[in-house]
């Protein structure tokens, strides 16, 4: 914890300097001493300290000041730091005012001027006050604080971003905690104009970001979005399991490697609440944990991770593959690996788009699960990802309803998950059900469900709906360069050979390597690859195997 603060206020600068000097000489080792020559200036300072989560232990004010006397100042300061000890400096003639202030407004002590010698007239009394303060004080949260509202898509975006990037933060829902005195003090310290610009991110150094996007917050928390050099042996687009595995193997074998990741390292796996089938983890592990471990491992080998940063185009210049990034910058490399996975398929129901992030969510859920405590949650989809999400929500929600188009889960979900879902009493399966429409103004309020067995439409109230209805690759940015199948999955190796013929434009006297695309030196691994097995282990396997082909490719560049 940074040093707590002793703040003294006096309009008489000689007295101010003297008290400041005495406080500093005796308490400077343990406390930070601040001085202000005006009550209003001191109140402004206190508001800034509140926003930075600083701790104020003592407020010491002269009683006689123009505009605002010491008692008035201490009363107002108490609204901002109620736990700080409050003391007055008074002339002998003001003793009565000081005594009544003790009774009426809770002043803890008053000192007579002059206070010489301080060893007798000041320090012993202040020591007592500060001991009391230390004994009863509960430190405030010291990291990043995010103020917003649950139903605001921008607040959700930031919460999700911080959580997926493993940045610790405190979430303050200003509607839910409107009556919490500390939230009120924070909002008062911001003032009505600033407090209206939600979401607000408050950093311990006093920086405030209003209505900011993840990229701005990323810069502030030290996530890297710009490459350190402009050339790499290996550039990887996508920081999911496949990309991270390739990076670890590539960098550990001496390749200068960079990962470009649009959202947060971990990819889809990072959204999984429990991966139970990954070798070596008999009790399962969360996707967040897997991602965190993999990132540390990659960084240990010197991999640079640019996140959040998006690859938007690629071009070829001789032996160089040049990747254009969303901020306009470029990186060039000899070998490029596309490990961009798949993204959630959108549900085409009327009313749904405007409620995304405000009760309607695609995938995710890790950050939202806890906010659904005691509520009914709707999970749309019948595959493993929906099953895992339902199991996770069931720990917090009163009831989880799985909306499944088919008759049962048996065609779409692994048996171990079906067993878990069936043995969880607060998960209810609603089969033959598809979402036909969603309703809500500011946030989701109800959904209409079409039941294919009865052909009836049911309307149910709902506040949260999480959609897991499969995924598609987003590879349009590679369209004119890299060959893809009709669904956008990238073709590699043998899939590029038609009757033994090599792909159009291929000039090398060898076939494309197993995980190589129709462009020599551009590889594709994991879920984005045509025909891949959509699993963490296979993504990891492909990412690491591809590095062997990259070595062979680089040996001839
Ligand atoms: C909820 C859920 C639970 C799952 N549970 C399991 C499980 O228990 N066991 C199992 O084996 N598998 C599970 N899977 C599947 C598994 O997570 C995926 O098969 C695996 O993550 C695929 O890895 P990947 O690296 O190929 O792609 P992804 O994990 O999809 O990662 C791709 C990354 O690329 C990034 N990206 C995309 N385009 C760009 C671009 N243009 N520029 C920069 N970055 C880009 C994305 O942001 C993403 O982070 C689950 C999936 C989900 C969604």
Coordinates of N, CA, C and O in Angstrom, one line a residue, residues 309-473:
X309 N -4.7 -6.6 -31.5 CA -4.3 -6.1 -32.8 C -4.8 -7.0 -33.8 O -4.8 -8.2 -33.6
X310 N -5.2 -6.5 -35.0 CA -5.8 -7.4 -36.0 C -5.0 -7.4 -37.3 O -4.6 -6.3 -37.7
X311 N -4.9 -8.5 -37.9 CA -4.3 -8.6 -39.2 C -5.4 -8.4 -40.2 O -6.5 -9.0 -40.1
X312 N -5.3 -7.4 -41.2 CA -6.3 -7.1 -42.1 C -6.0 -7.4 -43.5 O -6.9 -7.4 -44.4
X313 N -4.7 -7.6 -43.9 CA -4.4 -7.9 -45.3 C -3.0 -8.5 -45.3 O -2.2 -8.3 -44.4
X314 N -2.7 -9.2 -46.4 CA -1.4 -9.8 -46.6 C -1.0 -9.6 -48.0 O -1.8 -9.6 -48.9
X315 N 0.3 -9.2 -48.2 CA 0.8 -9.2 -49.6 C 2.2 -9.8 -49.7 O 2.8 -10.0 -48.6
X316 N 2.6 -10.2 -50.9 CA 3.8 -10.9 -51.0 C 4.8 -10.0 -51.7 O 4.5 -9.4 -52.7
X317 N 6.0 -9.9 -51.2 CA 7.1 -9.2 -51.9 C 8.3 -10.1 -51.9 O 9.0 -10.1 -50.9
X318 N 8.5 -10.8 -53.0 CA 9.7 -11.7 -53.1 C 9.5 -12.7 -51.9 O 8.5 -13.3 -51.7
X319 N 10.6 -12.9 -51.1 CA 10.6 -13.9 -50.0 C 9.8 -13.4 -48.8 O 9.7 -14.1 -47.8
X320 N 9.4 -12.1 -48.9 CA 8.7 -11.5 -47.7 C 7.2 -11.7 -47.8 O 6.6 -11.4 -48.8
X321 N 6.6 -12.0 -46.6 CA 5.1 -12.0 -46.5 C 4.9 -10.8 -45.6 O 5.3 -10.8 -44.5
X322 N 4.1 -9.8 -46.1 CA 3.9 -8.6 -45.4 C 2.4 -8.5 -44.9 O 1.5 -8.6 -45.6
X323 N 2.3 -8.4 -43.6 CA 1.0 -8.4 -42.9 C 0.7 -7.0 -42.5 O 1.4 -6.3 -41.8
X324 N -0.5 -6.5 -43.0 CA -1.0 -5.2 -42.6 C -1.9 -5.3 -41.4 O -2.7 -6.2 -41.4
X325 N -1.7 -4.4 -40.4 CA -2.4 -4.5 -39.2 C -3.5 -3.4 -39.2 O -3.4 -2.4 -40.0
X326 N -4.5 -3.6 -38.3 CA -5.6 -2.7 -38.3 C -5.3 -1.2 -38.0 O -5.9 -0.3 -38.5
X327 N -4.1 -1.0 -37.3 CA -3.8 0.4 -37.1 C -3.0 1.0 -38.2 O -2.4 2.1 -38.1
X328 N -2.8 0.3 -39.3 CA -2.1 0.8 -40.5 C -0.7 0.4 -40.5 O 0.0 0.5 -41.6
X329 N -0.1 -0.1 -39.4 CA 1.3 -0.5 -39.4 C 1.4 -1.9 -40.1 O 0.4 -2.5 -40.4
X330 N 2.7 -2.2 -40.4 CA 2.9 -3.5 -41.2 C 4.1 -4.2 -40.5 O 5.0 -3.6 -39.9
X331 N 4.0 -5.6 -40.6 CA 5.2 -6.4 -40.2 C 5.5 -7.3 -41.3 O 4.6 -7.8 -42.0
X332 N 6.8 -7.6 -41.5 CA 7.1 -8.5 -42.6 C 7.8 -9.7 -42.0 O 8.3 -9.7 -40.8
X333 N 7.6 -10.8 -42.7 CA 8.2 -12.1 -42.1 C 8.5 -13.0 -43.3 O 8.1 -12.8 -44.4
X334 N 9.3 -14.1 -43.0 CA 9.6 -15.1 -44.0 C 8.5 -16.1 -44.0 O 8.0 -16.5 -45.1
X335 N 8.0 -16.5 -42.8 CA 7.0 -17.5 -42.8 C 5.8 -16.9 -42.0 O 5.9 -16.3 -41.0
X336 N 4.6 -17.1 -42.6 CA 3.4 -16.6 -41.9 C 2.4 -17.8 -41.6 O 2.2 -18.7 -42.4
X337 N 1.9 -17.8 -40.4 CA 1.0 -18.8 -40.0 C -0.4 -18.2 -39.7 O -0.5 -17.3 -38.9
X338 N -1.4 -18.8 -40.3 CA -2.7 -18.3 -40.1 C -3.3 -19.3 -39.1 O -3.5 -20.5 -39.3
X339 N -3.6 -18.8 -37.9 CA -4.2 -19.6 -36.8 C -5.4 -18.9 -36.2 O -5.5 -18.7 -35.0
X340 N -6.2 -18.4 -37.1 CA -7.2 -17.4 -36.7 C -8.6 -18.1 -36.3 O -9.5 -17.4 -36.0
X341 N -8.6 -19.4 -36.2 CA -9.7 -20.1 -35.7 C -11.1 -19.8 -36.3 O -11.1 -19.5 -37.5
X342 N -12.1 -19.8 -35.5 CA -13.4 -19.5 -36.0 C -14.1 -18.6 -35.0 O -13.7 -18.5 -33.8
X343 N -15.1 -17.9 -35.5 CA -15.9 -17.0 -34.6 C -17.3 -17.4 -34.6 O -17.8 -18.1 -35.5
X344 N -18.0 -17.0 -33.5 CA -19.4 -17.4 -33.3 C -20.3 -17.1 -34.5 O -20.2 -16.0 -35.0
X345 N -21.1 -18.0 -34.8 CA -22.1 -17.8 -35.8 C -23.2 -16.9 -35.2 O -23.6 -17.1 -34.0
X346 N -23.7 -15.9 -35.9 CA -24.8 -15.0 -35.4 C -26.2 -15.7 -35.5 O -26.4 -16.4 -36.5
X347 N -27.0 -15.4 -34.6 CA -28.4 -15.9 -34.6 C -29.2 -14.9 -35.3 O -29.3 -13.7 -34.9
X348 N -29.9 -15.3 -36.3 CA -30.7 -14.4 -37.1 C -32.2 -14.2 -36.6 O -33.1 -14.7 -37.3
X349 N -32.4 -13.6 -35.5 CA -33.7 -13.5 -34.9 C -34.0 -12.0 -34.9 O -33.1 -11.2 -34.4
X350 N -35.2 -11.5 -35.2 CA -35.5 -10.1 -35.2 C -35.3 -9.5 -33.7 O -35.6 -10.2 -32.8
X351 N -34.7 -8.4 -33.7 CA -34.5 -7.6 -32.4 C -33.2 -8.0 -31.7 O -32.8 -7.4 -30.7
X352 N -32.4 -8.9 -32.3 CA -31.3 -9.5 -31.5 C -30.1 -8.5 -31.6 O -29.4 -8.4 -30.6
X353 N -29.8 -7.9 -32.7 CA -28.6 -7.2 -32.9 C -28.4 -6.0 -31.9 O -27.4 -5.8 -31.4
X354 N -29.5 -5.3 -31.7 CA -29.4 -4.1 -30.8 C -29.2 -4.5 -29.4 O -28.9 -3.7 -28.5
X355 N -29.5 -5.7 -29.0 CA -29.3 -6.2 -27.6 C -28.1 -6.9 -27.3 O -27.8 -7.4 -26.2
X356 N -27.2 -7.0 -28.4 CA -25.9 -7.7 -28.1 C -25.1 -6.9 -27.1 O -24.9 -5.7 -27.2
X357 N -24.7 -7.6 -26.1 CA -23.9 -7.0 -25.0 C -24.8 -6.5 -24.0 O -24.4 -6.0 -22.9
X358 N -26.1 -6.5 -24.2 CA -27.1 -6.0 -23.2 C -28.1 -7.1 -22.9 O -29.3 -6.9 -23.0
X359 N -27.6 -8.2 -22.6 CA -28.4 -9.4 -22.2 C -28.3 -10.5 -23.3 O -28.6 -11.6 -23.0
X360 N -27.9 -10.1 -24.5 CA -27.6 -11.2 -25.5 C -26.1 -11.3 -25.7 O -25.5 -10.2 -26.0
X361 N -25.6 -12.5 -25.6 CA -24.1 -12.6 -25.7 C -23.8 -13.8 -26.6 O -24.5 -14.8 -26.5
X362 N -22.7 -13.7 -27.4 CA -22.2 -14.8 -28.1 C -21.1 -15.4 -27.4 O -20.1 -14.7 -27.1
X363 N -21.2 -16.7 -27.1 CA -20.1 -17.4 -26.4 C -19.9 -16.7 -25.0 O -20.9 -16.2 -24.4
X364 N -18.7 -16.7 -24.6 CA -18.3 -16.0 -23.4 C -19.0 -16.5 -22.2 O -19.2 -17.7 -22.1
X365 N -19.4 -15.6 -21.4 CA -20.1 -16.0 -20.2 C -19.2 -16.0 -18.9 O -19.7 -15.9 -17.8
X366 N -17.9 -16.2 -19.2 CA -17.0 -16.2 -18.0 C -17.2 -15.0 -17.1 O -17.3 -15.1 -15.9
X367 N -17.2 -13.8 -17.7 CA -17.4 -12.6 -16.9 C -18.8 -12.4 -16.4 O -19.1 -11.8 -15.4
X368 N -19.8 -13.0 -17.2 CA -21.2 -12.7 -16.9 C -21.7 -13.7 -15.8 O -22.7 -13.3 -15.2
X369 N -21.1 -14.9 -15.8 CA -21.7 -15.9 -14.9 C -22.1 -15.4 -13.5 O -23.2 -15.6 -13.1
X370 N -21.1 -14.7 -12.9 CA -21.3 -14.3 -11.5 C -22.4 -13.2 -11.4 O -23.1 -13.1 -10.4
X371 N -22.6 -12.4 -12.5 CA -23.7 -11.4 -12.4 C -25.1 -12.0 -12.6 O -26.1 -11.3 -12.4
X372 N -25.1 -13.3 -13.0 CA -26.4 -13.9 -13.2 C -26.9 -14.6 -11.9 O -27.8 -15.5 -12.0
X373 N -26.3 -14.3 -10.8 CA -26.6 -15.0 -9.6 C -28.1 -14.9 -9.3 O -28.7 -13.8 -9.3
X374 N -28.7 -16.1 -9.0 CA -30.2 -16.1 -8.7 C -31.1 -15.9 -9.8 O -32.3 -15.8 -9.6
X375 N -30.6 -15.7 -11.0 CA -31.5 -15.4 -12.2 C -31.7 -16.7 -13.0 O -31.1 -17.7 -12.8
X376 N -32.6 -16.6 -14.0 CA -32.8 -17.6 -15.0 C -31.9 -17.2 -16.2 O -32.0 -16.1 -16.7
X377 N -31.1 -18.2 -16.7 CA -30.2 -17.9 -17.8 C -30.6 -18.8 -19.0 O -30.9 -20.0 -18.7
X378 N -30.7 -18.3 -20.2 CA -31.0 -19.1 -21.3 C -29.7 -19.4 -22.1 O -28.9 -18.4 -22.4
X379 N -29.4 -20.6 -22.4 CA -28.2 -21.0 -23.2 C -28.8 -21.6 -24.5 O -29.6 -22.5 -24.5
X380 N -28.4 -21.0 -25.6 CA -28.9 -21.5 -26.9 C -27.8 -22.4 -27.6 O -26.7 -21.9 -27.8
X381 N -28.2 -23.6 -27.9 CA -27.2 -24.5 -28.6 C -27.1 -25.8 -27.8 O -27.4 -25.9 -26.6
X382 N -26.7 -26.8 -28.6 CA -26.7 -28.2 -28.0 C -25.4 -28.9 -28.1 O -25.3 -30.1 -27.9
X383 N -24.3 -28.1 -28.5 CA -23.0 -28.8 -28.6 C -22.2 -28.6 -27.3 O -22.7 -28.1 -26.3
X384 N -20.9 -29.1 -27.3 CA -20.1 -29.2 -26.1 C -20.0 -27.8 -25.5 O -20.0 -27.6 -24.3
X385 N -19.8 -26.8 -26.4 CA -19.5 -25.4 -25.8 C -20.7 -25.0 -25.0 O -20.6 -24.4 -23.9
X386 N -21.9 -25.3 -25.5 CA -23.2 -24.9 -24.8 C -23.3 -25.7 -23.5 O -23.7 -25.1 -22.5
X387 N -22.9 -26.9 -23.6 CA -23.0 -27.8 -22.4 C -22.1 -27.3 -21.3 O -22.4 -27.1 -20.1
X388 N -20.8 -26.9 -21.7 CA -19.9 -26.4 -20.7 C -20.4 -25.1 -20.1 O -20.3 -24.9 -18.9
X389 N -20.9 -24.2 -20.9 CA -21.4 -22.9 -20.4 C -22.6 -23.2 -19.5 O -22.6 -22.6 -18.4
X390 N -23.5 -24.1 -19.8 CA -24.6 -24.4 -18.9 C -24.1 -24.8 -17.6 O -24.6 -24.4 -16.5
X391 N -23.1 -25.7 -17.6 CA -22.6 -26.2 -16.3 C -22.0 -25.1 -15.5 O -22.1 -25.0 -14.3
X392 N -21.3 -24.1 -16.2 CA -20.7 -23.0 -15.5 C -21.8 -22.1 -14.9 O -21.7 -21.7 -13.7
X393 N -22.8 -21.8 -15.7 CA -23.9 -20.9 -15.2 C -24.6 -21.5 -14.1 O -25.1 -20.8 -13.2
X394 N -24.8 -22.8 -14.1 CA -25.6 -23.5 -13.1 C -25.0 -23.3 -11.7 O -25.7 -23.4 -10.7
X395 N -23.7 -22.9 -11.6 CA -23.1 -22.7 -10.3 C -23.6 -21.4 -9.7 O -23.5 -21.2 -8.5
X396 N -24.1 -20.5 -10.5 CA -24.5 -19.2 -10.0 C -26.0 -18.9 -10.2 O -26.7 -18.4 -9.3
X397 N -26.5 -19.3 -11.4 CA -27.9 -18.9 -11.7 C -28.9 -19.8 -10.9 O -28.5 -20.9 -10.5
X398 N -30.1 -19.4 -10.7 CA -31.1 -20.2 -10.1 C -31.5 -21.3 -11.0 O -31.6 -22.5 -10.6
X399 N -31.6 -21.0 -12.3 CA -32.1 -22.0 -13.3 C -31.4 -21.7 -14.6 O -31.2 -20.5 -15.0
X400 N -30.9 -22.8 -15.3 CA -30.4 -22.6 -16.6 C -31.3 -23.4 -17.6 O -31.5 -24.6 -17.4
X401 N -31.7 -22.7 -18.6 CA -32.6 -23.4 -19.6 C -31.8 -23.5 -20.9 O -31.3 -22.5 -21.4
X402 N -31.6 -24.7 -21.4 CA -30.9 -24.9 -22.6 C -31.9 -25.0 -23.7 O -32.7 -25.9 -23.7
X403 N -31.8 -24.1 -24.7 CA -32.7 -24.2 -25.8 C -32.0 -24.9 -27.0 O -31.0 -24.5 -27.5
X404 N -32.6 -26.1 -27.3 CA -31.9 -26.9 -28.3 C -32.9 -27.2 -29.4 O -34.1 -27.6 -29.2
X405 N -32.4 -27.0 -30.7 CA -33.3 -27.2 -31.8 C -33.7 -28.7 -32.0 O -34.8 -29.0 -32.4
X406 N -32.8 -29.6 -31.8 CA -33.1 -31.0 -32.0 C -33.9 -31.6 -30.9 O -34.3 -30.9 -29.9
X407 N -34.1 -33.0 -31.0 CA -34.9 -33.6 -30.0 C -34.2 -33.9 -28.7 O -34.8 -34.1 -27.6
X408 N -32.9 -34.0 -28.8 CA -32.1 -34.3 -27.6 C -30.7 -33.8 -27.8 O -30.4 -33.3 -28.9
X409 N -29.8 -34.1 -26.8 CA -28.4 -33.6 -27.0 C -27.5 -34.7 -27.6 O -26.4 -34.4 -27.9
X410 N -28.1 -35.9 -27.8 CA -27.2 -37.1 -28.1 C -26.5 -36.9 -29.4 O -25.4 -37.5 -29.5
X411 N -27.0 -36.2 -30.3 CA -26.4 -36.1 -31.6 C -25.2 -35.0 -31.6 O -24.3 -35.1 -32.5
X412 N -25.3 -34.1 -30.7 CA -24.4 -33.0 -30.7 C -23.4 -32.8 -29.6 O -22.4 -32.1 -29.7
X413 N -23.6 -33.5 -28.5 CA -22.8 -33.3 -27.3 C -22.1 -34.6 -26.9 O -22.6 -35.7 -27.0
X414 N -20.9 -34.4 -26.3 CA -20.2 -35.6 -25.8 C -20.9 -36.2 -24.6 O -21.5 -35.5 -23.8
X415 N -20.8 -37.5 -24.5 CA -21.6 -38.2 -23.5 C -21.3 -37.8 -22.1 O -22.1 -37.6 -21.2
X416 N -20.0 -37.5 -21.8 CA -19.6 -37.1 -20.4 C -20.3 -35.8 -20.0 O -20.7 -35.6 -18.9
X417 N -20.5 -34.9 -21.0 CA -21.1 -33.6 -20.7 C -22.7 -33.8 -20.6 O -23.3 -33.2 -19.7
X418 N -23.2 -34.7 -21.4 CA -24.6 -35.0 -21.3 C -24.9 -35.5 -19.9 O -25.9 -35.1 -19.2
X419 N -24.1 -36.4 -19.4 CA -24.3 -37.0 -18.1 C -24.2 -35.8 -17.0 O -25.0 -35.8 -16.1
X420 N -23.2 -34.9 -17.2 CA -23.1 -33.9 -16.2 C -24.4 -33.0 -16.2 O -24.9 -32.6 -15.2
X421 N -24.8 -32.6 -17.5 CA -26.0 -31.7 -17.6 C -27.2 -32.4 -17.0 O -27.9 -31.8 -16.2
X422 N -27.4 -33.7 -17.2 CA -28.6 -34.4 -16.7 C -28.5 -34.5 -15.2 O -29.6 -34.6 -14.6
X423 N -27.3 -34.5 -14.6 CA -27.3 -34.7 -13.2 C -27.2 -33.3 -12.5 O -27.0 -33.3 -11.3
X424 N -27.4 -32.3 -13.2 CA -27.4 -30.9 -12.5 C -28.8 -30.5 -12.4 O -29.5 -30.2 -13.4
X425 N -29.4 -30.4 -11.2 CA -30.8 -30.2 -11.0 C -31.3 -28.9 -11.6 O -32.5 -28.8 -12.0
X426 N -30.5 -27.9 -11.5 CA -31.0 -26.6 -12.0 C -30.8 -26.3 -13.5 O -31.0 -25.2 -13.9
X427 N -30.4 -27.3 -14.2 CA -30.4 -27.2 -15.7 C -31.6 -27.9 -16.3 O -31.8 -29.1 -16.0
X428 N -32.3 -27.1 -17.1 CA -33.5 -27.7 -17.7 C -33.3 -27.7 -19.2 O -32.9 -26.7 -19.8
X429 N -33.6 -28.8 -19.9 CA -33.4 -28.9 -21.3 C -34.7 -28.6 -22.0 O -35.8 -29.3 -21.7
X430 N -34.7 -27.7 -22.9 CA -35.9 -27.4 -23.7 C -35.6 -27.8 -25.1 O -35.0 -27.0 -25.9
X431 N -36.1 -29.0 -25.5 CA -35.7 -29.5 -26.9 C -36.7 -29.0 -27.9 O -37.8 -28.5 -27.5
X432 N -36.4 -29.2 -29.1 CA -37.3 -28.8 -30.2 C -37.6 -27.3 -30.2 O -38.7 -26.8 -30.5
X433 N -36.7 -26.5 -29.7 CA -37.0 -25.1 -29.4 C -36.0 -24.2 -30.2 O -34.8 -24.4 -30.1
X434 N -36.5 -23.2 -30.9 CA -35.6 -22.3 -31.5 C -36.0 -20.8 -31.2 O -37.2 -20.6 -31.2
X435 N -35.0 -20.0 -31.1 CA -35.4 -18.6 -30.8 C -35.9 -17.9 -32.0 O -35.2 -17.8 -33.0
X436 N -37.2 -17.4 -31.9 CA -37.8 -16.8 -33.1 C -37.6 -15.3 -33.1 O -37.6 -14.6 -34.1
X437 N -37.6 -14.7 -31.8 CA -37.5 -13.2 -31.7 C -37.1 -12.9 -30.3 O -37.3 -13.7 -29.4
X438 N -36.4 -11.7 -30.2 CA -36.1 -11.3 -28.8 C -36.6 -9.9 -28.6 O -36.7 -9.1 -29.6
X439 N -37.0 -9.6 -27.4 CA -37.6 -8.3 -27.1 C -36.9 -7.6 -26.0 O -36.4 -8.2 -25.1
X440 N -36.9 -6.3 -26.0 CA -36.3 -5.5 -25.0 C -35.9 -4.1 -25.5 O -35.6 -4.0 -26.7
X441 N -36.0 -3.1 -24.6 CA -35.6 -1.7 -25.1 C -34.1 -1.5 -24.8 O -33.3 -1.4 -25.6
X442 N -33.8 -1.3 -23.5 CA -32.4 -1.0 -23.1 C -31.7 -2.3 -22.9 O -30.4 -2.3 -23.1
X443 N -32.4 -3.4 -22.6 CA -31.7 -4.7 -22.4 C -32.7 -5.8 -22.7 O -33.9 -5.5 -22.8
X444 N -32.2 -7.0 -22.7 CA -33.1 -8.1 -23.0 C -34.2 -8.2 -22.0 O -34.0 -8.2 -20.8
X445 N -35.5 -8.4 -22.5 CA -36.6 -8.5 -21.5 C -37.4 -9.8 -21.7 O -37.9 -10.4 -20.8
X446 N -37.4 -10.3 -23.0 CA -38.2 -11.5 -23.2 C -37.7 -12.2 -24.5 O -37.1 -11.5 -25.4
X447 N -38.0 -13.5 -24.6 CA -37.7 -14.1 -25.9 C -38.9 -14.9 -26.3 O -39.7 -15.4 -25.5
X448 N -39.1 -15.0 -27.7 CA -40.2 -15.9 -28.2 C -39.5 -17.1 -28.8 O -38.6 -17.0 -29.6
X449 N -40.0 -18.2 -28.3 CA -39.4 -19.5 -28.7 C -40.4 -20.3 -29.5 O -41.6 -20.5 -29.1
X450 N -40.0 -20.7 -30.7 CA -40.8 -21.6 -31.6 C -40.6 -23.0 -31.2 O -39.5 -23.5 -31.3
X451 N -41.7 -23.7 -30.9 CA -41.5 -25.1 -30.5 C -41.9 -26.0 -31.7 O -43.1 -26.0 -32.1
X452 N -40.9 -26.7 -32.3 CA -41.2 -27.4 -33.5 C -42.1 -28.6 -33.3 O -42.8 -29.1 -34.3
X453 N -42.2 -29.2 -32.1 CA -43.0 -30.3 -31.9 C -44.5 -30.0 -31.8 O -45.4 -30.7 -32.3
X454 N -44.8 -28.8 -31.3 CA -46.2 -28.4 -31.2 C -46.6 -27.3 -32.2 O -47.8 -27.0 -32.3
X455 N -45.6 -26.8 -32.8 CA -45.7 -25.6 -33.8 C -46.3 -24.4 -33.1 O -47.0 -23.6 -33.7
X456 N -46.1 -24.3 -31.8 CA -46.6 -23.1 -31.1 C -45.4 -22.2 -30.7 O -44.3 -22.6 -30.6
X457 N -45.8 -20.9 -30.5 CA -44.8 -19.9 -30.1 C -45.0 -19.7 -28.6 O -46.1 -19.4 -28.1
X458 N -43.9 -19.8 -27.9 CA -44.0 -19.5 -26.4 C -43.2 -18.2 -26.1 O -42.1 -18.0 -26.7
X459 N -43.8 -17.4 -25.3 CA -43.1 -16.1 -24.9 C -42.6 -16.2 -23.4 O -43.5 -16.5 -22.6
X460 N -41.3 -16.0 -23.2 CA -40.9 -16.2 -21.8 C -40.0 -14.9 -21.4 O -39.3 -14.4 -22.3
X461 N -40.2 -14.4 -20.2 CA -39.3 -13.3 -19.8 C -37.9 -13.8 -19.7 O -37.7 -15.0 -19.3
X462 N -37.0 -13.0 -20.0 CA -35.5 -13.4 -20.0 C -34.7 -12.1 -19.8 O -35.0 -11.1 -20.3
X463 N -33.6 -12.3 -19.0 CA -32.6 -11.1 -18.9 C -31.3 -11.5 -19.5 O -30.6 -10.6 -20.0
X464 N -30.9 -12.8 -19.6 CA -29.6 -13.1 -20.2 C -29.8 -14.3 -21.1 O -30.3 -15.4 -20.7
X465 N -29.2 -14.2 -22.3 CA -29.2 -15.3 -23.2 C -27.8 -15.4 -23.9 O -27.3 -14.5 -24.4
X466 N -27.3 -16.6 -23.7 CA -25.9 -16.9 -24.2 C -26.0 -17.8 -25.4 O -26.6 -18.9 -25.3
X467 N -25.4 -17.4 -26.5 CA -25.6 -18.2 -27.8 C -24.4 -19.0 -28.2 O -23.3 -18.4 -28.3
X468 N -24.5 -20.3 -28.4 CA -23.4 -21.1 -28.8 C -23.9 -22.0 -30.0 O -24.2 -23.2 -29.8
X469 N -24.0 -21.4 -31.1 CA -24.6 -22.2 -32.2 C -23.6 -22.4 -33.4 O -23.9 -22.2 -34.5
X470 N -22.4 -22.7 -33.0 CA -21.4 -23.1 -34.0 C -20.7 -21.8 -34.5 O -21.0 -20.7 -34.0
X471 N -19.7 -22.1 -35.3 CA -18.8 -21.0 -35.6 C -18.3 -21.1 -37.1 O -18.3 -22.2 -37.6
X472 N -17.9 -20.0 -37.6 CA -17.4 -19.9 -39.0 C -16.0 -19.2 -39.0 O -15.8 -18.3 -38.1
X473 N -15.2 -19.5 -40.0 CA -13.9 -18.7 -40.0 C -14.1 -17.4 -40.6 O -15.0 -17.2 -41.5

